[in-house]
Coordinates of N, CA and C in Angstrom, one line a residue:
P253 N 36.7 59.4 44.4 CA 37.2 58.3 43.6 C 37.8 58.8 42.3
T254 N 38.7 58.1 41.7 CA 39.3 58.6 40.4 C 38.3 58.4 39.3
S255 N 37.2 57.7 39.5 CA 36.2 57.6 38.5 C 35.3 58.9 38.5
T256 N 35.5 59.8 39.4 CA 34.6 61.0 39.5 C 35.0 61.9 38.3
A257 N 33.9 62.4 37.6 CA 34.1 63.4 36.5 C 34.5 64.7 37.1
I258 N 35.6 65.2 36.7 CA 36.0 66.5 37.2 C 35.7 67.6 36.2
Y259 N 35.4 67.2 35.0 CA 35.0 68.1 33.9 C 34.4 67.3 32.8
T260 N 33.4 67.8 32.2 CA 32.8 67.2 31.0 C 32.7 68.1 29.8
A261 N 33.5 67.8 28.8 CA 33.5 68.6 27.6 C 32.2 68.4 26.8
I262 N 31.6 69.6 26.4 CA 30.4 69.5 25.6 C 30.6 70.5 24.5
T263 N 30.3 70.1 23.2 CA 30.5 71.0 22.1 C 29.2 71.0 21.2
T264 N 29.1 72.0 20.5 CA 28.0 72.1 19.4 C 28.8 72.3 18.1
D265 N 28.1 71.9 17.0 CA 28.7 72.1 15.7 C 27.6 72.5 14.7
A266 N 27.9 73.5 13.9 CA 26.9 74.1 13.0 C 26.7 73.4 11.7
D267 N 27.5 72.3 11.5 CA 27.4 71.6 10.3 C 26.0 70.9 10.2
G268 N 25.5 70.6 9.0 CA 24.2 70.1 8.9 C 24.0 68.6 8.9
T269 N 25.1 67.8 8.8 CA 24.9 66.4 8.8 C 25.7 65.8 10.0
A270 N 25.3 64.6 10.4 CA 25.9 64.0 11.6 C 27.4 63.7 11.4
P271 N 27.8 63.2 10.2 CA 29.2 62.9 10.1 C 30.1 64.1 10.2
N272 N 29.6 65.3 9.8 CA 30.3 66.5 9.9 C 30.2 67.2 11.3
R273 N 29.3 66.6 12.1 CA 29.2 67.1 13.5 C 29.9 66.2 14.5
A274 N 30.3 65.0 14.1 CA 30.9 64.0 15.0 C 32.2 64.6 15.6
V275 N 32.4 64.4 16.9 CA 33.6 64.9 17.5 C 34.3 63.9 18.4
A276 N 35.6 64.0 18.5 CA 36.4 63.2 19.5 C 37.2 64.1 20.4
Y277 N 37.2 63.8 21.6 CA 37.9 64.6 22.6 C 39.2 64.0 23.0
S278 N 40.2 64.9 23.3 CA 41.5 64.5 23.7 C 42.0 65.6 24.6
I279 N 43.1 65.3 25.3 CA 43.8 66.2 26.2 C 45.1 66.7 25.5
K280 N 45.3 67.9 25.3 CA 46.5 68.5 24.6 C 47.7 68.3 25.5
Q281 N 48.7 67.7 25.0 CA 50.0 67.5 25.7 C 51.0 68.6 25.4
G282 N 52.0 68.6 26.3 CA 53.2 69.4 26.0 C 53.1 70.9 26.4
L283 N 52.1 71.3 27.2 CA 51.9 72.7 27.5 C 52.4 73.0 28.9
G284 N 53.0 72.0 29.5 CA 53.6 72.3 30.9 C 52.5 72.4 31.9
D285 N 51.3 71.9 31.7 CA 50.2 71.9 32.7 C 50.0 70.6 33.3
D286 N 48.8 70.3 33.7 CA 48.5 69.0 34.4 C 47.9 67.9 33.5
A287 N 48.2 68.0 32.2 CA 47.7 67.1 31.2 C 48.1 65.6 31.6
A288 N 49.2 65.4 32.1 CA 49.7 64.0 32.4 C 48.9 63.5 33.6
L289 N 48.2 64.3 34.4 CA 47.5 63.8 35.6 C 46.0 63.5 35.3
V290 N 45.5 63.7 34.1 CA 44.1 63.5 33.8 C 44.0 62.6 32.6
T291 N 42.8 62.1 32.4 CA 42.4 61.3 31.2 C 41.0 61.7 30.8
I292 N 40.7 61.6 29.5 CA 39.5 62.0 29.0 C 38.9 60.8 28.2
D293 N 37.6 60.7 28.3 CA 36.8 59.7 27.4 C 36.6 60.4 26.1
S294 N 37.2 59.8 25.0 CA 37.1 60.5 23.7 C 35.7 60.7 23.2
A295 N 34.8 59.8 23.6 CA 33.4 59.9 23.1 C 32.6 60.8 24.0
T296 N 32.7 60.6 25.3 CA 31.7 61.4 26.2 C 32.3 62.7 26.6
G297 N 33.6 62.9 26.5 CA 34.2 64.2 27.0 C 34.4 64.2 28.5
V298 N 34.2 63.1 29.2 CA 34.3 63.1 30.6 C 35.8 63.0 31.0
V299 N 36.3 64.0 31.8 CA 37.6 64.0 32.3 C 37.7 63.5 33.7
T300 N 38.6 62.6 34.0 CA 38.9 62.1 35.3 C 40.3 62.2 35.7
L301 N 40.6 62.1 37.0 CA 42.0 62.1 37.5 C 42.6 60.7 37.5
K302 N 43.9 60.6 37.3 CA 44.5 59.4 37.4 C 44.8 59.0 38.8
R303 N 44.9 60.0 39.7 CA 45.0 59.7 41.1 C 44.1 60.7 41.9
S304 N 43.7 60.3 43.0 CA 42.8 61.1 43.8 C 43.4 62.4 44.2
A305 N 42.6 63.5 44.2 CA 43.0 64.8 44.5 C 43.3 64.9 46.0
D306 N 44.3 65.8 46.3 CA 44.6 66.1 47.7 C 44.8 67.6 47.8
Y307 N 43.8 68.3 48.4 CA 43.9 69.8 48.4 C 45.1 70.3 49.0
E308 N 45.6 69.6 50.1 CA 46.8 70.1 50.8 C 48.0 70.0 49.9
N309 N 48.0 69.2 48.9 CA 49.2 69.1 48.0 C 49.0 69.9 46.7
K310 N 47.7 70.0 46.3 CA 47.5 70.6 45.0 C 46.0 71.2 45.0
T311 N 45.9 72.5 44.8 CA 44.5 73.1 44.9 C 43.8 73.2 43.6
Q312 N 44.5 73.0 42.4 CA 43.8 73.0 41.2 C 44.5 72.2 40.1
Y313 N 43.8 71.9 39.0 CA 44.4 71.3 37.9 C 44.1 72.1 36.6
T314 N 45.1 72.3 35.8 CA 44.8 73.0 34.5 C 45.2 72.1 33.3
F315 N 44.4 72.1 32.3 CA 44.7 71.3 31.1 C 43.9 71.9 30.0
T316 N 44.1 71.4 28.8 CA 43.4 71.9 27.6 C 42.7 70.7 26.9
V317 N 41.4 70.8 26.7 CA 40.7 69.8 26.0 C 40.6 70.2 24.5
V318 N 40.9 69.2 23.6 CA 40.8 69.4 22.2 C 39.6 68.7 21.6
A319 N 38.7 69.4 21.0 CA 37.6 68.7 20.3 C 37.9 68.6 18.8
T320 N 38.0 67.4 18.3 CA 38.4 67.2 16.9 C 37.2 66.6 16.1
N321 N 36.9 67.2 14.9 CA 35.8 66.8 14.1 C 36.4 66.5 12.7
V322 N 36.4 65.2 12.4 CA 36.9 64.8 11.1 C 35.7 64.5 10.2
G323 N 35.6 65.3 9.2 CA 34.5 65.1 8.2 C 35.0 64.9 6.8
P324 N 34.1 64.6 5.9 CA 34.5 64.3 4.5 C 35.3 65.4 3.9
S325 N 35.0 66.7 4.3 CA 35.7 67.8 3.7 C 36.9 68.3 4.5
G326 N 37.3 67.6 5.5 CA 38.5 68.0 6.3 C 38.3 67.9 7.8
T327 N 39.4 68.3 8.5 CA 39.4 68.1 10.0 C 39.3 69.5 10.6
R328 N 38.5 69.6 11.6 CA 38.4 70.9 12.3 C 38.6 70.6 13.8
T329 N 39.4 71.5 14.5 CA 39.7 71.3 15.9 C 39.4 72.6 16.7
T330 N 39.0 72.4 17.9 CA 38.9 73.6 18.8 C 39.5 73.2 20.2
D331 N 40.2 74.2 20.7 CA 40.8 74.0 22.1 C 40.0 74.7 23.1
Q332 N 40.0 74.1 24.3 CA 39.4 74.7 25.5 C 40.3 74.6 26.7
P333 N 40.9 75.7 27.1 CA 41.7 75.6 28.4 C 40.7 75.4 29.6
V334 N 41.1 74.6 30.5 CA 40.2 74.3 31.6 C 41.0 74.4 32.9
T335 N 40.3 74.9 33.9 CA 40.9 74.9 35.3 C 39.9 74.3 36.2
V336 N 40.3 73.2 36.9 CA 39.4 72.5 37.8 C 39.9 72.8 39.2
A337 N 39.1 73.4 40.1 CA 39.4 73.7 41.5 C 39.2 72.4 42.3
V338 N 40.1 72.1 43.2 CA 40.0 71.1 44.2 C 39.3 71.6 45.4
V339 N 38.2 71.0 45.8 CA 37.5 71.4 47.0 C 38.0 70.7 48.2
D340 N 38.5 71.5 49.2 CA 39.0 71.0 50.5 C 37.9 70.3 51.2
V341 N 38.1 69.1 51.8 CA 37.2 68.5 52.7 C 37.9 68.2 54.0
N342 N 37.1 68.0 55.0 CA 37.7 67.8 56.4 C 38.2 66.4 56.5
D343 N 39.4 66.1 56.0 CA 39.9 64.8 56.0 C 41.0 64.6 57.0
N344 N 41.3 65.6 57.8 CA 42.4 65.5 58.8 C 41.8 65.9 60.2
A345 N 42.1 65.1 61.2 CA 41.7 65.4 62.6 C 42.6 66.4 63.2
P346 N 42.1 67.1 64.2 CA 43.1 68.0 65.0 C 44.1 67.2 65.7
S347 N 45.3 67.8 65.9 CA 46.4 67.2 66.6 C 46.8 68.1 67.7
F348 N 46.9 67.5 68.9 CA 47.2 68.3 70.1 C 48.8 68.6 70.1
T349 N 49.1 69.8 70.3 CA 50.5 70.2 70.5 C 50.8 70.7 71.9
S350 N 49.8 70.8 72.7 CA 49.9 71.4 74.0 C 50.3 70.4 75.1
G351 N 50.6 69.2 74.8 CA 51.1 68.2 75.8 C 50.0 67.7 76.7
A352 N 50.4 67.0 77.7 CA 49.4 66.3 78.6 C 49.5 66.7 80.0
T353 N 50.2 67.8 80.3 CA 50.4 68.2 81.7 C 50.2 69.7 81.9
G354 N 49.8 70.1 83.1 CA 49.7 71.5 83.5 C 50.0 71.6 84.9
S355 N 50.0 72.8 85.5 CA 50.2 73.0 86.9 C 49.5 74.3 87.3
V356 N 49.2 74.3 88.6 CA 48.5 75.5 89.2 C 48.9 75.6 90.7
E357 N 49.2 76.8 91.2 CA 49.5 76.9 92.6 C 48.2 76.9 93.4
E358 N 48.3 76.2 94.5 CA 47.1 76.2 95.4 C 46.7 77.6 95.8
N359 N 45.4 77.9 95.9 CA 44.8 79.2 96.3 C 44.9 80.2 95.2
A360 N 45.4 79.8 94.0 CA 45.4 80.7 92.8 C 43.9 81.1 92.5
P361 N 43.6 82.3 92.0 CA 42.3 82.6 91.6 C 41.7 81.6 90.6
T362 N 40.4 81.4 90.7 CA 39.8 80.4 89.8 C 39.8 80.9 88.3
S363 N 40.2 82.1 88.1 CA 40.4 82.6 86.7 C 41.7 82.1 86.1
T364 N 42.6 81.5 86.9 CA 43.9 81.1 86.5 C 43.8 80.0 85.5
A365 N 44.5 80.1 84.4 CA 44.6 79.0 83.4 C 45.4 77.8 84.0
I366 N 44.8 76.7 84.1 CA 45.6 75.5 84.6 C 46.1 74.7 83.4
Y367 N 45.5 74.9 82.3 CA 46.0 74.2 81.1 C 45.3 74.9 79.9
T368 N 46.1 75.0 78.8 CA 45.5 75.6 77.6 C 45.7 74.6 76.4
A369 N 44.6 74.2 75.9 CA 44.6 73.2 74.7 C 45.0 74.0 73.5
V370 N 46.0 73.4 72.8 CA 46.4 73.9 71.5 C 46.5 72.8 70.5
T371 N 45.9 73.0 69.3 CA 45.9 72.0 68.3 C 46.4 72.5 66.9
T372 N 46.8 71.7 66.1 CA 47.0 72.0 64.7 C 46.2 71.1 63.8
D373 N 45.9 71.5 62.6 CA 45.1 70.7 61.7 C 45.7 70.8 60.3
A374 N 45.9 69.7 59.6 CA 46.5 69.7 58.3 C 45.6 70.0 57.2
D375 N 44.3 70.2 57.4 CA 43.5 70.6 56.3 C 43.9 72.0 55.8
G376 N 43.5 72.2 54.5 CA 44.0 73.4 53.8 C 43.3 74.6 54.0
T377 N 42.0 74.6 54.4 CA 41.2 75.8 54.5 C 40.7 76.0 55.9
A378 N 40.5 77.3 56.3 CA 40.2 77.7 57.6 C 38.9 77.0 58.2
P379 N 37.8 76.9 57.4 CA 36.7 76.2 57.9 C 36.9 74.7 58.3
N380 N 37.8 74.1 57.6 CA 38.1 72.7 58.0 C 39.2 72.6 59.0
R381 N 39.8 73.7 59.4 CA 40.7 73.7 60.6 C 40.1 74.2 61.8
A382 N 38.9 74.8 61.8 CA 38.3 75.4 62.9 C 38.0 74.3 64.0
V383 N 38.2 74.6 65.2 CA 38.1 73.6 66.3 C 37.4 74.2 67.5
A384 N 36.6 73.3 68.2 CA 35.9 73.7 69.4 C 36.4 72.7 70.5
Y385 N 36.6 73.2 71.7 CA 37.1 72.4 72.8 C 36.0 72.1 73.8
T386 N 36.0 70.9 74.3 CA 35.1 70.5 75.4 C 35.9 69.6 76.3
I387 N 35.3 69.4 77.5 CA 35.8 68.4 78.5 C 34.9 67.2 78.5
T388 N 35.5 66.0 78.3 CA 34.7 64.8 78.4 C 34.3 64.6 79.9
Q389 N 33.0 64.4 80.1 CA 32.5 64.2 81.4 C 32.6 62.8 81.8
S390 N 33.2 62.5 83.0 CA 33.3 61.2 83.5 C 33.3 61.1 85.0
P391 N 32.7 60.1 85.6 CA 32.6 60.0 87.1 C 34.0 59.6 87.6
T392 N 34.9 59.1 86.8 CA 36.2 58.6 87.3 C 37.3 59.6 87.3
D393 N 37.1 60.8 86.8 CA 38.1 61.8 86.8 C 37.6 63.1 87.4
D394 N 38.3 64.2 87.2 CA 38.0 65.5 87.8 C 37.2 66.4 86.8
S395 N 36.6 65.9 85.8 CA 35.9 66.7 84.8 C 34.9 67.6 85.4
A396 N 34.3 67.2 86.5 CA 33.2 68.1 87.1 C 33.8 69.3 87.8
L397 N 35.1 69.3 88.0 CA 35.7 70.3 88.8 C 36.4 71.4 87.9
V398 N 36.4 71.2 86.6 CA 37.0 72.2 85.7 C 36.0 72.6 84.6
T399 N 36.4 73.7 84.0 CA 35.6 74.2 82.8 C 36.6 74.6 81.8
I400 N 36.1 74.6 80.5 CA 37.0 75.0 79.4 C 36.3 76.0 78.5
D401 N 37.1 77.0 78.0 CA 36.6 77.9 77.0 C 36.7 77.2 75.6
S402 N 35.5 77.1 75.0 CA 35.5 76.3 73.8 C 36.3 76.9 72.6
A403 N 36.5 78.2 72.7 CA 37.2 78.8 71.6 C 38.7 78.9 71.8
T404 N 39.1 79.2 73.1 CA 40.5 79.4 73.4 C 41.2 78.2 73.9
G405 N 40.4 77.2 74.4 CA 41.0 76.0 75.0 C 41.6 76.2 76.4
V406 N 41.3 77.3 77.0 CA 41.8 77.6 78.4 C 40.9 76.8 79.4
V407 N 41.6 76.1 80.2 CA 40.9 75.3 81.3 C 41.1 76.0 82.6
T408 N 40.1 76.2 83.4 CA 40.1 76.8 84.7 C 39.4 75.9 85.7
L409 N 39.7 76.1 87.0 CA 39.0 75.4 88.1 C 37.8 76.1 88.5
K410 N 36.8 75.3 88.9 CA 35.5 75.9 89.4 C 35.7 76.4 90.8
H411 N 36.6 75.8 91.6 CA 37.0 76.2 93.0 C 38.5 76.2 93.1
F412 N 39.0 77.1 93.9 CA 40.5 77.2 93.9 C 41.1 75.9 94.5
A413 N 42.3 75.6 94.1 CA 43.0 74.4 94.5 C 43.5 74.4 95.9
D414 N 43.6 73.3 96.6 CA 44.1 73.2 97.9 C 45.0 71.9 97.9
Y415 N 46.3 72.1 97.9 CA 47.2 71.0 97.8 C 47.0 69.9 98.9
E416 N 46.7 70.4 100.1 CA 46.5 69.5 101.2 C 45.3 68.6 101.1
N417 N 44.4 69.0 100.3 CA 43.2 68.2 100.0 C 43.2 67.4 98.7
K418 N 43.9 68.0 97.7 CA 44.0 67.4 96.4 C 45.2 67.9 95.7
N419 N 46.1 67.0 95.3 CA 47.4 67.4 94.7 C 47.5 67.3 93.2
Q420 N 46.4 66.9 92.6 CA 46.3 66.9 91.1 C 44.9 66.8 90.6
Y421 N 44.7 67.2 89.3 CA 43.4 67.1 88.6 C 43.7 66.3 87.3
T422 N 42.8 65.4 87.0 CA 42.9 64.7 85.7 C 41.6 64.9 85.0
F423 N 41.7 65.1 83.7 CA 40.5 65.2 82.8 C 40.9 65.0 81.4
T424 N 39.9 64.9 80.5 CA 40.2 64.7 79.1 C 39.6 65.8 78.2
V425 N 40.4 66.5 77.4 CA 40.0 67.5 76.5 C 39.7 66.9 75.2
V426 N 38.6 67.3 74.6 CA 38.2 66.9 73.2 C 38.3 68.1 72.3
A427 N 39.0 67.9 71.2 CA 39.0 68.9 70.1 C 38.1 68.4 69.0
T428 N 37.1 69.2 68.6 CA 36.1 68.8 67.6 C 36.2 69.8 66.4
N429 N 36.4 69.2 65.3 CA 36.5 70.0 64.0 C 35.3 69.5 63.1
V430 N 34.3 70.4 62.9 CA 33.2 70.2 62.1 C 33.4 70.9 60.8
G431 N 33.7 70.2 59.7 CA 34.0 70.8 58.4 C 33.2 70.1 57.3
S432 N 33.5 70.5 56.1 CA 32.9 69.8 54.9 C 33.4 68.4 54.8
G433 N 32.5 67.5 54.7 CA 33.0 66.1 54.5 C 32.9 65.3 55.8
G434 N 32.6 66.0 57.0 CA 32.5 65.2 58.2 C 33.1 65.9 59.4
T435 N 32.9 65.3 60.5 CA 33.4 65.8 61.8 C 34.6 64.9 62.3
R436 N 35.6 65.6 62.7 CA 36.8 64.9 63.2 C 37.1 65.3 64.7
T437 N 37.4 64.4 65.5 CA 37.7 64.7 66.9 C 38.9 64.0 67.4
T438 N 39.6 64.6 68.3 CA 40.8 64.1 69.0 C 40.7 64.3 70.5
D439 N 41.1 63.3 71.2 CA 41.1 63.4 72.7 C 42.5 63.6 73.2
Q440 N 42.6 64.3 74.3 CA 43.9 64.5 75.0 C 43.7 64.3 76.5
S441 N 44.3 63.3 77.1 CA 44.2 63.1 78.6 C 45.2 64.1 79.2
V442 N 44.8 64.8 80.3 CA 45.6 65.8 80.9 C 45.7 65.6 82.4
T443 N 46.8 65.8 83.0 CA 47.0 65.8 84.4 C 47.6 67.1 84.8
V444 N 47.0 67.8 85.7 CA 47.4 69.1 86.2 C 47.9 68.9 87.7
A445 N 49.1 69.2 87.9 CA 49.7 69.2 89.3 C 49.4 70.4 90.1
V446 N 49.0 70.2 91.3 CA 48.8 71.4 92.2 C 50.1 71.6 92.9
V447 N 50.6 72.9 92.9 CA 51.8 73.3 93.5 C 51.6 73.8 94.9
D448 N 52.2 73.1 95.9 CA 52.0 73.5 97.3 C 52.7 74.8 97.6
V449 N 52.0 75.7 98.3 CA 52.6 77.0 98.7 C 52.7 77.0 100.2
N450 N 53.5 77.8 100.8 CA 53.7 77.9 102.2 C 52.7 78.8 102.8
E451 N 51.5 78.2 103.1 CA 50.4 79.0 103.5 C 50.1 78.8 105.0
Y452 N 50.8 77.9 105.7 CA 50.6 77.7 107.1 C 51.8 78.0 107.9
A453 N 51.6 78.7 109.1 CA 52.7 78.9 110.0 C 52.9 77.7 110.9
P454 N 54.1 77.5 111.4 CA 54.3 76.4 112.3 C 53.5 76.5 113.6
S455 N 53.1 75.4 114.2 CA 52.3 75.4 115.4 C 53.1 74.6 116.5
F456 N 53.3 75.3 117.6 CA 54.1 74.7 118.7 C 53.3 73.6 119.4
T457 N 53.9 72.4 119.6 CA 53.2 71.3 120.4 C 54.0 71.0 121.6
S458 N 55.1 71.8 121.9 CA 56.0 71.5 123.0 C 55.7 72.2 124.3
G459 N 54.6 73.0 124.3 CA 54.1 73.6 125.5 C 54.9 74.9 125.8
A460 N 54.7 75.5 126.9 CA 55.3 76.8 127.3 C 56.2 76.7 128.5
T461 N 56.5 75.5 129.0 CA 57.3 75.5 130.2 C 58.4 74.4 130.1
G462 N 59.4 74.6 130.9 CA 60.6 73.7 131.0 C 61.2 73.8 132.4
S463 N 62.2 73.0 132.6 CA 62.9 73.1 134.0 C 64.3 72.7 133.8
V464 N 65.1 73.1 134.8 CA 66.5 72.8 134.8 C 67.0 72.8 136.3
D465 N 67.8 71.8 136.6 CA 68.4 71.8 138.0 C 69.5 72.9 138.0
E466 N 69.6 73.5 139.2 CA 70.6 74.4 139.4 C 72.0 73.7 139.3
N467 N 72.9 74.4 138.8 CA 74.3 73.9 138.6 C 74.4 72.8 137.5
A468 N 73.3 72.6 136.8 CA 73.4 71.7 135.7 C 74.4 72.2 134.7
P469 N 75.1 71.4 133.9 CA 76.0 71.9 132.9 C 75.2 72.7 131.9
T470 N 75.9 73.6 131.3 CA 75.3 74.5 130.3 C 74.8 73.8 129.0
S471 N 75.3 72.6 128.9 CA 74.9 71.8 127.7 C 73.5 71.1 128.0
T472 N 73.0 71.3 129.2 CA 71.7 70.7 129.5 C 70.6 71.4 128.8
A473 N 69.7 70.6 128.1 CA 68.5 71.1 127.4 C 67.5 71.6 128.5
I474 N 67.2 72.8 128.5 CA 66.2 73.3 129.4 C 64.8 73.4 128.8
Y475 N 64.8 73.3 127.5 CA 63.5 73.3 126.8 C 63.8 72.8 125.3
T476 N 62.9 72.0 124.8 CA 63.1 71.6 123.4 C 61.8 72.0 122.6
A477 N 62.0 72.9 121.6 CA 60.9 73.4 120.8 C 60.5 72.3 119.8
I478 N 59.2 72.0 119.7 CA 58.7 71.1 118.8 C 57.5 71.7 118.1
T479 N 57.4 71.6 116.8 CA 56.3 72.2 116.0 C 55.8 71.2 115.0
T480 N 54.6 71.5 114.6 CA 54.0 70.8 113.4 C 53.6 71.9 112.4
D481 N 53.4 71.5 111.1 CA 53.1 72.4 110.1 C 52.1 71.7 109.1
A482 N 51.0 72.4 108.8 CA 49.9 71.8 108.0 C 50.2 71.8 106.5
D483 N 51.3 72.4 106.1 CA 51.6 72.4 104.7 C 51.9 71.0 104.2
G484 N 51.7 70.8 102.9 CA 51.7 69.4 102.3 C 53.0 68.9 101.9
T485 N 54.0 69.7 101.7 CA 55.3 69.2 101.3 C 56.4 69.6 102.2
A486 N 57.5 68.8 102.3 CA 58.6 69.0 103.2 C 59.2 70.3 103.2
P487 N 59.5 70.9 102.0 CA 60.1 72.2 102.0 C 59.3 73.3 102.7
N488 N 58.0 73.1 102.6 CA 57.1 74.1 103.2 C 56.8 73.8 104.7
R489 N 57.3 72.7 105.1 CA 57.2 72.3 106.6 C 58.5 72.5 107.3
A490 N 59.6 72.7 106.6 CA 60.9 72.9 107.2 C 60.9 74.2 108.1
V491 N 61.5 74.1 109.3 CA 61.4 75.2 110.3 C 62.8 75.4 110.9
A492 N 63.1 76.7 111.2 CA 64.3 77.0 111.9 C 63.9 77.8 113.2
Y493 N 64.6 77.5 114.2 CA 64.3 78.1 115.5 C 65.2 79.2 115.9
S494 N 64.7 80.2 116.6 CA 65.6 81.3 117.1 C 64.9 81.8 118.4
I495 N 65.7 82.6 119.1 CA 65.1 83.3 120.4 C 64.8 84.7 120.0
K496 N 63.6 85.1 120.4 CA 63.2 86.5 120.1 C 63.8 87.4 121.1
Q497 N 64.4 88.5 120.6 CA 65.1 89.5 121.4 C 64.2 90.7 121.6
G498 N 64.6 91.5 122.6 CA 64.0 92.8 122.8 C 62.7 92.8 123.6
L499 N 62.4 91.7 124.3 CA 61.1 91.6 125.0 C 61.3 91.9 126.5
G500 N 62.5 92.2 126.9 CA 62.7 92.5 128.3 C 62.7 91.3 129.2
D501 N 62.9 90.1 128.6 CA 62.9 88.8 129.3 C 64.4 88.3 129.4
D502 N 64.5 87.0 129.5 CA 65.9 86.4 129.7 C 66.5 85.9 128.3
A503 N 66.0 86.5 127.2 CA 66.5 86.0 125.9 C 68.0 86.1 125.8
A504 N 68.6 87.0 126.5 CA 70.1 87.2 126.4 C 70.8 86.1 127.2
L505 N 70.1 85.3 128.0 CA 70.8 84.4 128.8 C 70.7 82.9 128.3
V506 N 70.0 82.8 127.2 CA 69.9 81.4 126.6 C 70.3 81.4 125.2
T507 N 70.5 80.2 124.7 CA 70.8 80.1 123.2 C 70.0 78.9 122.7
I508 N 69.7 78.8 121.5 CA 68.9 77.8 120.9 C 69.6 77.2 119.6
D509 N 69.5 75.9 119.5 CA 69.9 75.3 118.2 C 68.8 75.5 117.2
S510 N 69.2 76.2 116.1 CA 68.2 76.5 115.1 C 67.6 75.3 114.5

């Protein structure tokens, strides 16, 4: 609060009587310092700010206190230059800059980073910017399937991804900043997409036999190849057909529509 004493002037005076020891305090103006930002109680010497301090904008205040003693035999003054340090407190929460999405190829090693939490913090000193990362545990998301490095923010899977069984992971990362003046936390909901890879070969379902009438036109289908593919996405299930050559069979006598 602006009522907080940021400095209290205290003086002694070697004169022998109270009137000659009486002192009034003031702030010296015109020195190009922070005199305009502070006020002083002329009787108690308590200095306060006119507006609350903000470490991120100003880390210290400088001003000069003048002690004036007006006695029967004259006026005596003494100046005291003062520097008041602003103490940074943890008044800003971390802010995520790493976005809300990630991706991982299925079958990637479990050491693969599927998301990396990155935050910034507007506090002015390192202790008040320090952050630790955790995953919020919830039965409604995939928090039990992932782990996070509290220092680096790197999220990894406990078991490798399989697109055909699960095509995304959702979880919430928490950035916690414990500093002077309190603890600040920020949550970031994250969705990580699993990228399908072509891990399965086509499987023929059309059997191994066919037939054709003699003298049938050459446009007659003598066999139609049909396959299935266990991959999860259309591009990885797409197939082209060809006739294998060089086996000493009748490959040279037929053609296939790819």
